[in-house]
Short mmCIF file of C-alpha atoms in Angstrom, two decimals:
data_model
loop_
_atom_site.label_atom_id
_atom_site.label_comp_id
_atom_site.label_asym_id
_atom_site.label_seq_id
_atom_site.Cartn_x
_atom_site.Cartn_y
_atom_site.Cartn_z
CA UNK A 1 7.00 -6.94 -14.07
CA UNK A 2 5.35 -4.14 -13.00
CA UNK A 3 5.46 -1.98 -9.61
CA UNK A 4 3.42 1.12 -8.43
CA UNK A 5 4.91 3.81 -6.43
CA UNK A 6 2.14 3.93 -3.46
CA UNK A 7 2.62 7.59 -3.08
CA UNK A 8 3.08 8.81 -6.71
CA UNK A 9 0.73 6.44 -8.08
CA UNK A 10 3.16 6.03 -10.75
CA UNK A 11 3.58 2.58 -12.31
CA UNK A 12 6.92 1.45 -14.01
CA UNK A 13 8.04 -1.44 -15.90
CA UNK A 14 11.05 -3.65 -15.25
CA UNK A 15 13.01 -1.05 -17.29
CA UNK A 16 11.94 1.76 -15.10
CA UNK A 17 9.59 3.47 -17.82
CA UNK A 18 6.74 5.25 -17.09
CA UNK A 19 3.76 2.83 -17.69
CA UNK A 20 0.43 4.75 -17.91
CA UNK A 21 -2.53 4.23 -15.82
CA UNK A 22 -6.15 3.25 -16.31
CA UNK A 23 -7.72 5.88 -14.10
CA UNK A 24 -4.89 8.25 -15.05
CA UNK A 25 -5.87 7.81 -18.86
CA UNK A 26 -9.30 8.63 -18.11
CA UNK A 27 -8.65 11.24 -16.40
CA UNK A 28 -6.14 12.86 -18.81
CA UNK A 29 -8.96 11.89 -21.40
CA UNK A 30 -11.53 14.28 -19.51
CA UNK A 31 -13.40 11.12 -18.60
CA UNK A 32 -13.48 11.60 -14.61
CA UNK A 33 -14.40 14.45 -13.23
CA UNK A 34 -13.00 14.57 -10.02
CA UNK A 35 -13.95 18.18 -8.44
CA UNK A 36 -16.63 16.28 -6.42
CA UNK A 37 -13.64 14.01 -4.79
CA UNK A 38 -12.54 15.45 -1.35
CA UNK A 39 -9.48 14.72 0.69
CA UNK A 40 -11.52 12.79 3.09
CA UNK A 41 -13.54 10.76 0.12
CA UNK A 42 -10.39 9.84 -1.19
CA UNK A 43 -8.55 8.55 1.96
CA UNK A 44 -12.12 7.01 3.48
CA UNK A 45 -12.01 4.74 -0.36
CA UNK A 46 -8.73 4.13 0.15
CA UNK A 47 -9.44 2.59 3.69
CA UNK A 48 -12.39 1.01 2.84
CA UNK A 49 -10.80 -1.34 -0.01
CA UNK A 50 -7.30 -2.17 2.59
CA UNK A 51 -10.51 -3.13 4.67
CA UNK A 52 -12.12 -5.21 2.20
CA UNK A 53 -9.31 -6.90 0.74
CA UNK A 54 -8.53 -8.30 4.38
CA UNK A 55 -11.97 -9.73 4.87
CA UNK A 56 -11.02 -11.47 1.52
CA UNK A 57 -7.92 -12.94 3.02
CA UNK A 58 -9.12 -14.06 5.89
CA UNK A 59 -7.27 -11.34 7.83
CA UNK A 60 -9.41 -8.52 9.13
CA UNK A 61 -10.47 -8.35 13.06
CA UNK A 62 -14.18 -6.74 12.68
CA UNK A 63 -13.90 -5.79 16.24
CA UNK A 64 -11.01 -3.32 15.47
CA UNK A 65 -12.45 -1.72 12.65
CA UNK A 66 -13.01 1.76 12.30
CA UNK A 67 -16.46 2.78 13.05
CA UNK A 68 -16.29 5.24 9.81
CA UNK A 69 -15.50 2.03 7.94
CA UNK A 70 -17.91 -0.86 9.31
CA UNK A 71 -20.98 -0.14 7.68
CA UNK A 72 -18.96 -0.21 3.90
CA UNK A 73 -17.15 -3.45 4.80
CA UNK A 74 -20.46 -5.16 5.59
CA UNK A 75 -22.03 -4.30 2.52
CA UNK A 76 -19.16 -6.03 1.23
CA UNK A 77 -19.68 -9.08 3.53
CA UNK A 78 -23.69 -9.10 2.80
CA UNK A 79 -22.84 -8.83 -1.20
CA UNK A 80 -20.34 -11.77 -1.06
CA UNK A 81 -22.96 -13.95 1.43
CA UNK A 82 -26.04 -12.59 -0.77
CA UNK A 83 -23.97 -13.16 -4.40
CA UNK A 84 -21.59 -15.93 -4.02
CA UNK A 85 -18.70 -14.19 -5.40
CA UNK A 86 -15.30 -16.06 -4.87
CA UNK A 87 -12.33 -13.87 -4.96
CA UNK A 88 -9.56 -14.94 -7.11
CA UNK A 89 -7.69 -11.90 -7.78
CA UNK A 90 -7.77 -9.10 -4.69
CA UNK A 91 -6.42 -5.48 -5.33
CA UNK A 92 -3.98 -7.10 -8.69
CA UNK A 93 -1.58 -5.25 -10.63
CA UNK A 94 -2.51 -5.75 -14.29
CA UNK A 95 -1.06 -5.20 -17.61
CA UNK A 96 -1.79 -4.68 -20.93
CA UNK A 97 1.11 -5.46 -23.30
CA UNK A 98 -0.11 -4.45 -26.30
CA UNK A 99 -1.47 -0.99 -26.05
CA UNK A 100 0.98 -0.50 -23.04
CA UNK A 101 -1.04 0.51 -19.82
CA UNK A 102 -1.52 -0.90 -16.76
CA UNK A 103 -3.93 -0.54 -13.14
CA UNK A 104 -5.08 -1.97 -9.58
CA UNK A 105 -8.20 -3.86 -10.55
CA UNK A 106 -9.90 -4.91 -7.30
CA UNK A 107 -11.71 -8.21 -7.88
CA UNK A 108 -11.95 -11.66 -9.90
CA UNK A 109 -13.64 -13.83 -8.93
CA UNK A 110 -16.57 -16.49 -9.66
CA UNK A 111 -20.24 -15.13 -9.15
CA UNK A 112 -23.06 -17.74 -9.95
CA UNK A 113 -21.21 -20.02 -12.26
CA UNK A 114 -19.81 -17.06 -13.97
CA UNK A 115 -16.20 -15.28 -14.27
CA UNK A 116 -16.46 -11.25 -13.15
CA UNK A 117 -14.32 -8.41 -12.60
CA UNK A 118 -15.84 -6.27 -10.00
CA UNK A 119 -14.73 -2.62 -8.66
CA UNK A 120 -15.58 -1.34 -5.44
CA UNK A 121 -16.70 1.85 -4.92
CA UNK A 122 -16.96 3.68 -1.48
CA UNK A 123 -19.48 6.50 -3.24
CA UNK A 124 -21.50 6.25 -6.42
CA UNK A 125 -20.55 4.17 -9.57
CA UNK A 126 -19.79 6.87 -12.53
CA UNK A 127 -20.27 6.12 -15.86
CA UNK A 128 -16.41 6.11 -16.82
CA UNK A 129 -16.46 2.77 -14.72
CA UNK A 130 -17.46 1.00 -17.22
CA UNK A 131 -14.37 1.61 -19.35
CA UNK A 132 -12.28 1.40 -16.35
CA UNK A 133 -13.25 -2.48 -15.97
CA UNK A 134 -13.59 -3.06 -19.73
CA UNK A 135 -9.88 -1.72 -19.55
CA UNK A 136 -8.50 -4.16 -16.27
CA UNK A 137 -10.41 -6.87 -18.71
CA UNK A 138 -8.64 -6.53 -21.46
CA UNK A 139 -5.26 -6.59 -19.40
CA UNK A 140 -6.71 -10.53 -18.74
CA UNK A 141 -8.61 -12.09 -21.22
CA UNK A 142 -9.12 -11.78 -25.39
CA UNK A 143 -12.72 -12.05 -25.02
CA UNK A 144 -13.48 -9.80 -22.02
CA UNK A 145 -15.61 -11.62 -18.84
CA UNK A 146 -18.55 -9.99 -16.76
CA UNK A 147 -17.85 -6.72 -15.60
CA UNK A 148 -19.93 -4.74 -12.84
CA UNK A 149 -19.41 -2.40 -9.83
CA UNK A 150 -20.90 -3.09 -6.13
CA UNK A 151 -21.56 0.28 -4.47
CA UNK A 152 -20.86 0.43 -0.65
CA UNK A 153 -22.82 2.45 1.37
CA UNK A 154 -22.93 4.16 4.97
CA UNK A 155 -25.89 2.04 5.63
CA UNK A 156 -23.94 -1.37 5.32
CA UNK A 157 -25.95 -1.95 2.21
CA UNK A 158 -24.38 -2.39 -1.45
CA UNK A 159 -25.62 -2.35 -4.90
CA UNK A 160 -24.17 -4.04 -8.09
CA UNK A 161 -24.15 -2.35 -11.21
CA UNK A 162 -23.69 -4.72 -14.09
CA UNK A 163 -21.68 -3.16 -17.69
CA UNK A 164 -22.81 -4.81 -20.74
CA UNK A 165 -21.41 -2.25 -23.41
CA UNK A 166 -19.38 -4.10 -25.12
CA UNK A 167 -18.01 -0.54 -27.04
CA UNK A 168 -16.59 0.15 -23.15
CA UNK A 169 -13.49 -1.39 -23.96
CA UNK A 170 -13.10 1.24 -27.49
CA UNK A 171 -14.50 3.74 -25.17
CA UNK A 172 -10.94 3.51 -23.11
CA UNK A 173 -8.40 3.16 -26.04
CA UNK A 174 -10.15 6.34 -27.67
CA UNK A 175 -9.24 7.43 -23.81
CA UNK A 176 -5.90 6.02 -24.62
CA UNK A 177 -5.52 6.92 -27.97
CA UNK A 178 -6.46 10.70 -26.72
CA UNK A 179 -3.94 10.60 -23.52
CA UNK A 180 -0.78 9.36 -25.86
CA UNK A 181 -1.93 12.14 -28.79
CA UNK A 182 -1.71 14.62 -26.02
CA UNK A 183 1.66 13.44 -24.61
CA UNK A 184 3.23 13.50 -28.07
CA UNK A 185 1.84 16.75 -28.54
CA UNK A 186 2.77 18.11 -25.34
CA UNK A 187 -0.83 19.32 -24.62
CA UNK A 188 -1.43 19.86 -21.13
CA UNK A 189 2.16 19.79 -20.20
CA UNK A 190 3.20 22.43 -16.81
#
């Protein structure tokens, strides 16, 4: 089993060891480049997918909602009437055995006859997304499923970004394969 420390964003095994993460690895890979993310990006993402995730459950009171927040949870609402998607998973723990990392994916779900993963973003889709899903994929499935990121905006509109690539999912255990090289290495270490 794994767990995630909310406020270190730390995740552990049963054991208590340190289990890298998927945005962590990219990160520590030079993948993300997160001098454009501001306190106030950060926490407004943050609210925007607790938001989200209770729509998906059946559980969120639009009339309370933060006025900051409406307009990005209907985008969400008008993607899901527009699309079809059926949430399986919502904000899910997942692990990856074999090469030993783990993350928060945000959707599964059915879209159109079809199996995706989706990731929502509160700001612009980057391009290390695609490896992000490709990464939350392989934590699931051998053979990967339909990967693609729906963009919420300030207008209450979305837009889905589909990831075909199919060298995304080498694209994150180079990433990997980087992150652990630097670890044994002690590269970067304070």
């Amino acid at each position: 089993m794994i767990t995630l420390d909310p406020l270190t964003h730390i995740y552990r095994d049963s054991a208590g060891v340190q289990v890298p993460g998927v945005t962590g690895i990219l990160k520590g890979a030079g993948l993300i480049d997160d001098r454009f993310f501001d306190e106030y990006s950060r926490d407004r993402g943050s609210l925007v997918h607790q938001a989200c995730a209770m729509y998906d459950r059946d559980d969120l009171d639009m009339d309370t909602l933060d006025p900051v927040l409406a307009p990005y949870v209907s985008g969400w609402i008008k993607f899901r009437k527009e699309s079809g998607f059926v949430p399986a998973l919502i904000e899910s723990i997942v692990f990856n055995e074999q090469y030993f990392y783990a993350g928060t994916l945000d959707r599964t779900g059915n879209m159109n006859g079809q199996e995706y993963i989706l990731d929502i973003k509160s700001g612009a889709a980057q391009p290390w997304t695609a490896a992000q899903l490709a990464a939350y994929s392989a934590c699931l499935w051998s053979n990967g499923r339909k990967r693609g990121a729906v963009e919420l905006r300030d207008d209450g509109t979305y837009k889905l970004t589909e990831y075909k690539d199919r060298n995304d999912l080498q694209i994150f255990l180079s990433a990997l394969a980087i992150v652990n090289w630097k670890r044994n290495n002690k590269i970067g270490e304070r």
